[in-house]
């Protein structure tokens, strides 16, 4: 099944909102119980910013795919780098497998988003060219 702009908007919105809630919960726990973990607090704040960008993308996806694909790509690339960095930090600081799941899933999700946004952008550009060419045909009278 191929994705549409609407399904990708829904996906970005759900992922962004769930990430915001998760990061707010983590930030609350860091500030309440573990004031010494500045790296965890910093990662959580960066995660909040990226989550907010995903929600922004969900509201403005179609115009951004048509006009600013480079912005969408940069957000996805920043998210990929963030998840890879988080994975390394979790390998160093936290024992166990549970903390690796979220960054690993994040990297996979970013790969999926990169491929899907490229395909949808090409599709939208082709539709736009087709509509413009149909509108520029001389009318038959």
PDB file of C-alpha atoms in Angstrom:
ATOM      1  CA  UNK A   1       0.000   0.000   0.000  1.00  0.00           C
ATOM      2  CA  UNK A   2       1.372   3.382  -0.990  1.00  0.00           C
ATOM      3  CA  UNK A   3       1.030   6.251   1.393  1.00  0.00           C
ATOM      4  CA  UNK A   4      -0.775   9.465   0.622  1.00  0.00           C
ATOM      5  CA  UNK A   5      -0.108  12.961   1.883  1.00  0.00           C
ATOM      6  CA  UNK A   6      -3.018  12.585   4.287  1.00  0.00           C
ATOM      7  CA  UNK A   7      -1.773   9.346   5.815  1.00  0.00           C
ATOM      8  CA  UNK A   8       1.735  10.761   6.173  1.00  0.00           C
ATOM      9  CA  UNK A   9       0.305  13.881   7.836  1.00  0.00           C
ATOM     10  CA  UNK A  10      -1.552  11.669  10.305  1.00  0.00           C
ATOM     11  CA  UNK A  11       1.570   9.593  10.951  1.00  0.00           C
ATOM     12  CA  UNK A  12       3.723  12.677  11.574  1.00  0.00           C
ATOM     13  CA  UNK A  13       1.089  14.193  13.843  1.00  0.00           C
ATOM     14  CA  UNK A  14       0.648  11.059  15.962  1.00  0.00           C
ATOM     15  CA  UNK A  15       4.392  10.452  16.232  1.00  0.00           C
ATOM     16  CA  UNK A  16       5.024  14.107  17.078  1.00  0.00           C
ATOM     17  CA  UNK A  17       2.335  14.282  19.777  1.00  0.00           C
ATOM     18  CA  UNK A  18       3.355  10.965  21.342  1.00  0.00           C
ATOM     19  CA  UNK A  19       6.996  12.094  21.339  1.00  0.00           C
ATOM     20  CA  UNK A  20       6.080  15.392  22.982  1.00  0.00           C
ATOM     21  CA  UNK A  21       4.192  13.545  25.725  1.00  0.00           C
ATOM     22  CA  UNK A  22       7.050  11.070  26.194  1.00  0.00           C
ATOM     23  CA  UNK A  23       9.677  13.821  26.343  1.00  0.00           C
ATOM     24  CA  UNK A  24       7.605  15.887  28.779  1.00  0.00           C
ATOM     25  CA  UNK A  25       7.310  12.831  31.028  1.00  0.00           C
ATOM     26  CA  UNK A  26      11.057  12.222  30.827  1.00  0.00           C
ATOM     27  CA  UNK A  27      11.800  15.884  31.536  1.00  0.00           C
ATOM     28  CA  UNK A  28       9.521  15.803  34.577  1.00  0.00           C
ATOM     29  CA  UNK A  29      11.320  12.730  35.918  1.00  0.00           C
ATOM     30  CA  UNK A  30      14.765  14.220  35.245  1.00  0.00           C
ATOM     31  CA  UNK A  31      13.896  17.463  36.988  1.00  0.00           C
ATOM     32  CA  UNK A  32      12.123  15.794  39.907  1.00  0.00           C
ATOM     33  CA  UNK A  33      14.446  12.902  40.700  1.00  0.00           C
ATOM     34  CA  UNK A  34      17.756  13.238  38.876  1.00  0.00           C
ATOM     35  CA  UNK A  35      18.945  16.835  38.751  1.00  0.00           C
ATOM     36  CA  UNK A  36      22.519  15.786  38.008  1.00  0.00           C
ATOM     37  CA  UNK A  37      21.805  14.211  34.595  1.00  0.00           C
ATOM     38  CA  UNK A  38      22.394  17.220  32.352  1.00  0.00           C
ATOM     39  CA  UNK A  39      22.910  15.069  29.257  1.00  0.00           C
ATOM     40  CA  UNK A  40      19.514  13.438  29.750  1.00  0.00           C
ATOM     41  CA  UNK A  41      17.853  16.834  30.243  1.00  0.00           C
ATOM     42  CA  UNK A  42      19.566  18.227  27.130  1.00  0.00           C
ATOM     43  CA  UNK A  43      18.560  15.210  25.014  1.00  0.00           C
ATOM     44  CA  UNK A  44      14.989  15.549  26.250  1.00  0.00           C
ATOM     45  CA  UNK A  45      14.822  19.243  25.352  1.00  0.00           C
ATOM     46  CA  UNK A  46      16.231  18.564  21.878  1.00  0.00           C
ATOM     47  CA  UNK A  47      13.717  15.732  21.528  1.00  0.00           C
ATOM     48  CA  UNK A  48      10.916  18.142  22.433  1.00  0.00           C
ATOM     49  CA  UNK A  49      12.046  20.527  19.699  1.00  0.00           C
ATOM     50  CA  UNK A  50      12.189  17.801  17.079  1.00  0.00           C
ATOM     51  CA  UNK A  51       8.787  16.503  18.172  1.00  0.00           C
ATOM     52  CA  UNK A  52       7.373  19.986  17.736  1.00  0.00           C
ATOM     53  CA  UNK A  53       8.850  20.130  14.240  1.00  0.00           C
ATOM     54  CA  UNK A  54       7.142  16.839  13.377  1.00  0.00           C
ATOM     55  CA  UNK A  55       3.800  18.286  14.489  1.00  0.00           C
ATOM     56  CA  UNK A  56       4.538  21.393  12.390  1.00  0.00           C
ATOM     57  CA  UNK A  57       5.303  19.165   9.394  1.00  0.00           C
ATOM     58  CA  UNK A  58       2.023  17.334   9.905  1.00  0.00           C
ATOM     59  CA  UNK A  59       0.047  20.574   9.645  1.00  0.00           C
ATOM     60  CA  UNK A  60       1.943  21.942   6.629  1.00  0.00           C
ATOM     61  CA  UNK A  61       3.092  18.839   4.780  1.00  0.00           C
ATOM     62  CA  UNK A  62       1.622  19.335   1.310  1.00  0.00           C
ATOM     63  CA  UNK A  63       2.888  22.929   0.774  1.00  0.00           C
ATOM     64  CA  UNK A  64       6.262  21.966   2.227  1.00  0.00           C
ATOM     65  CA  UNK A  65       6.565  18.968  -0.098  1.00  0.00           C
ATOM     66  CA  UNK A  66       5.792  21.190  -3.073  1.00  0.00           C
ATOM     67  CA  UNK A  67       7.877  24.229  -2.141  1.00  0.00           C
ATOM     68  CA  UNK A  68      10.397  23.307   0.578  1.00  0.00           C
ATOM     69  CA  UNK A  69      11.357  19.666   0.338  1.00  0.00           C
ATOM     70  CA  UNK A  70      14.838  20.620   1.573  1.00  0.00           C
ATOM     71  CA  UNK A  71      13.314  21.787   4.898  1.00  0.00           C
ATOM     72  CA  UNK A  72      11.463  18.482   5.333  1.00  0.00           C
ATOM     73  CA  UNK A  73      14.650  16.567   4.508  1.00  0.00           C
ATOM     74  CA  UNK A  74      16.647  18.612   7.020  1.00  0.00           C
ATOM     75  CA  UNK A  75      14.146  17.929   9.798  1.00  0.00           C
ATOM     76  CA  UNK A  76      14.254  14.200   9.041  1.00  0.00           C
ATOM     77  CA  UNK A  77      18.066  14.239   8.846  1.00  0.00           C
ATOM     78  CA  UNK A  78      18.298  16.130  12.156  1.00  0.00           C
ATOM     79  CA  UNK A  79      15.994  13.587  13.735  1.00  0.00           C
ATOM     80  CA  UNK A  80      18.121  10.721  12.378  1.00  0.00           C
ATOM     81  CA  UNK A  81      21.322  12.252  13.759  1.00  0.00           C
ATOM     82  CA  UNK A  82      19.612  12.882  17.098  1.00  0.00           C
ATOM     83  CA  UNK A  83      18.426   9.274  17.347  1.00  0.00           C
ATOM     84  CA  UNK A  84      21.870   7.923  16.427  1.00  0.00           C
ATOM     85  CA  UNK A  85      23.488  10.189  19.033  1.00  0.00           C
ATOM     86  CA  UNK A  86      20.895   9.085  21.612  1.00  0.00           C
ATOM     87  CA  UNK A  87      21.649   5.465  20.800  1.00  0.00           C
ATOM     88  CA  UNK A  88      25.364   6.029  21.462  1.00  0.00           C
ATOM     89  CA  UNK A  89      24.660   7.889  24.724  1.00  0.00           C
ATOM     90  CA  UNK A  90      22.322   5.145  25.902  1.00  0.00           C
ATOM     91  CA  UNK A  91      24.966   2.513  25.082  1.00  0.00           C
ATOM     92  CA  UNK A  92      27.454   4.365  27.270  1.00  0.00           C
ATOM     93  CA  UNK A  93      25.228   5.493  30.160  1.00  0.00           C
ATOM     94  CA  UNK A  94      22.420   2.982  30.545  1.00  0.00           C
ATOM     95  CA  UNK A  95      22.686  -0.793  30.867  1.00  0.00           C
ATOM     96  CA  UNK A  96      19.986  -3.007  29.440  1.00  0.00           C
ATOM     97  CA  UNK A  97      18.062  -3.215  26.217  1.00  0.00           C
ATOM     98  CA  UNK A  98      14.945  -1.184  27.096  1.00  0.00           C
ATOM     99  CA  UNK A  99      16.508   2.224  26.387  1.00  0.00           C
ATOM    100  CA  UNK A 100      17.769   1.137  22.947  1.00  0.00           C
ATOM    101  CA  UNK A 101      14.314   0.478  21.529  1.00  0.00           C
ATOM    102  CA  UNK A 102      13.204   4.097  21.105  1.00  0.00           C
ATOM    103  CA  UNK A 103      16.318   5.435  19.302  1.00  0.00           C
ATOM    104  CA  UNK A 104      16.532   2.317  17.142  1.00  0.00           C
ATOM    105  CA  UNK A 105      12.879   2.697  16.146  1.00  0.00           C
ATOM    106  CA  UNK A 106      13.506   6.409  15.535  1.00  0.00           C
ATOM    107  CA  UNK A 107      16.289   5.699  13.045  1.00  0.00           C
ATOM    108  CA  UNK A 108      14.105   3.189  11.182  1.00  0.00           C
ATOM    109  CA  UNK A 109      11.206   5.659  11.163  1.00  0.00           C
ATOM    110  CA  UNK A 110      13.408   8.419   9.751  1.00  0.00           C
ATOM    111  CA  UNK A 111      14.567   6.162   6.908  1.00  0.00           C
ATOM    112  CA  UNK A 112      10.948   5.391   6.089  1.00  0.00           C
ATOM    113  CA  UNK A 113      10.026   9.095   6.241  1.00  0.00           C
ATOM    114  CA  UNK A 114      12.910  10.106   3.989  1.00  0.00           C
ATOM    115  CA  UNK A 115      11.916   7.639   1.269  1.00  0.00           C
ATOM    116  CA  UNK A 116       8.206   8.422   1.574  1.00  0.00           C
ATOM    117  CA  UNK A 117       8.587  12.202   1.483  1.00  0.00           C
ATOM    118  CA  UNK A 118      10.810  11.982  -1.598  1.00  0.00           C
ATOM    119  CA  UNK A 119       8.263   9.797  -3.385  1.00  0.00           C
ATOM    120  CA  UNK A 120       5.311  11.992  -2.383  1.00  0.00           C
ATOM    121  CA  UNK A 121       7.147  15.150  -3.424  1.00  0.00           C
ATOM    122  CA  UNK A 122       7.859  13.708  -6.883  1.00  0.00           C
ATOM    123  CA  UNK A 123       4.240  12.609  -7.170  1.00  0.00           C
ATOM    124  CA  UNK A 124       2.918  16.060  -6.188  1.00  0.00           C
ATOM    125  CA  UNK A 125       5.301  17.786  -8.598  1.00  0.00           C
ATOM    126  CA  UNK A 126       4.134  15.530 -11.444  1.00  0.00           C
ATOM    127  CA  UNK A 127       0.485  16.255 -10.605  1.00  0.00           C
ATOM    128  CA  UNK A 128       1.200  19.977 -10.543  1.00  0.00           C
ATOM    129  CA  UNK A 129       2.926  19.866 -13.937  1.00  0.00           C
ATOM    130  CA  UNK A 130       0.032  17.891 -15.362  1.00  0.00           C
ATOM    131  CA  UNK A 131      -2.555  20.383 -14.054  1.00  0.00           C
ATOM    132  CA  UNK A 132      -0.584  23.355 -15.354  1.00  0.00           C
ATOM    133  CA  UNK A 133      -0.142  21.787 -18.783  1.00  0.00           C
ATOM    134  CA  UNK A 134      -3.873  21.005 -18.982  1.00  0.00           C
ATOM    135  CA  UNK A 135      -4.733  24.581 -18.038  1.00  0.00           C
ATOM    136  CA  UNK A 136      -2.379  26.007 -20.678  1.00  0.00           C
ATOM    137  CA  UNK A 137      -3.874  24.057 -23.561  1.00  0.00           C
ATOM    138  CA  UNK A 138      -5.740  26.241 -26.019  1.00  0.00           C
ATOM    139  CA  UNK A 139      -9.469  25.959 -25.491  1.00  0.00           C
ATOM    140  CA  UNK A 140     -11.591  24.565 -28.260  1.00  0.00           C
ATOM    141  CA  UNK A 141     -14.370  26.976 -29.260  1.00  0.00           C
TER     142      UNK A 141
END
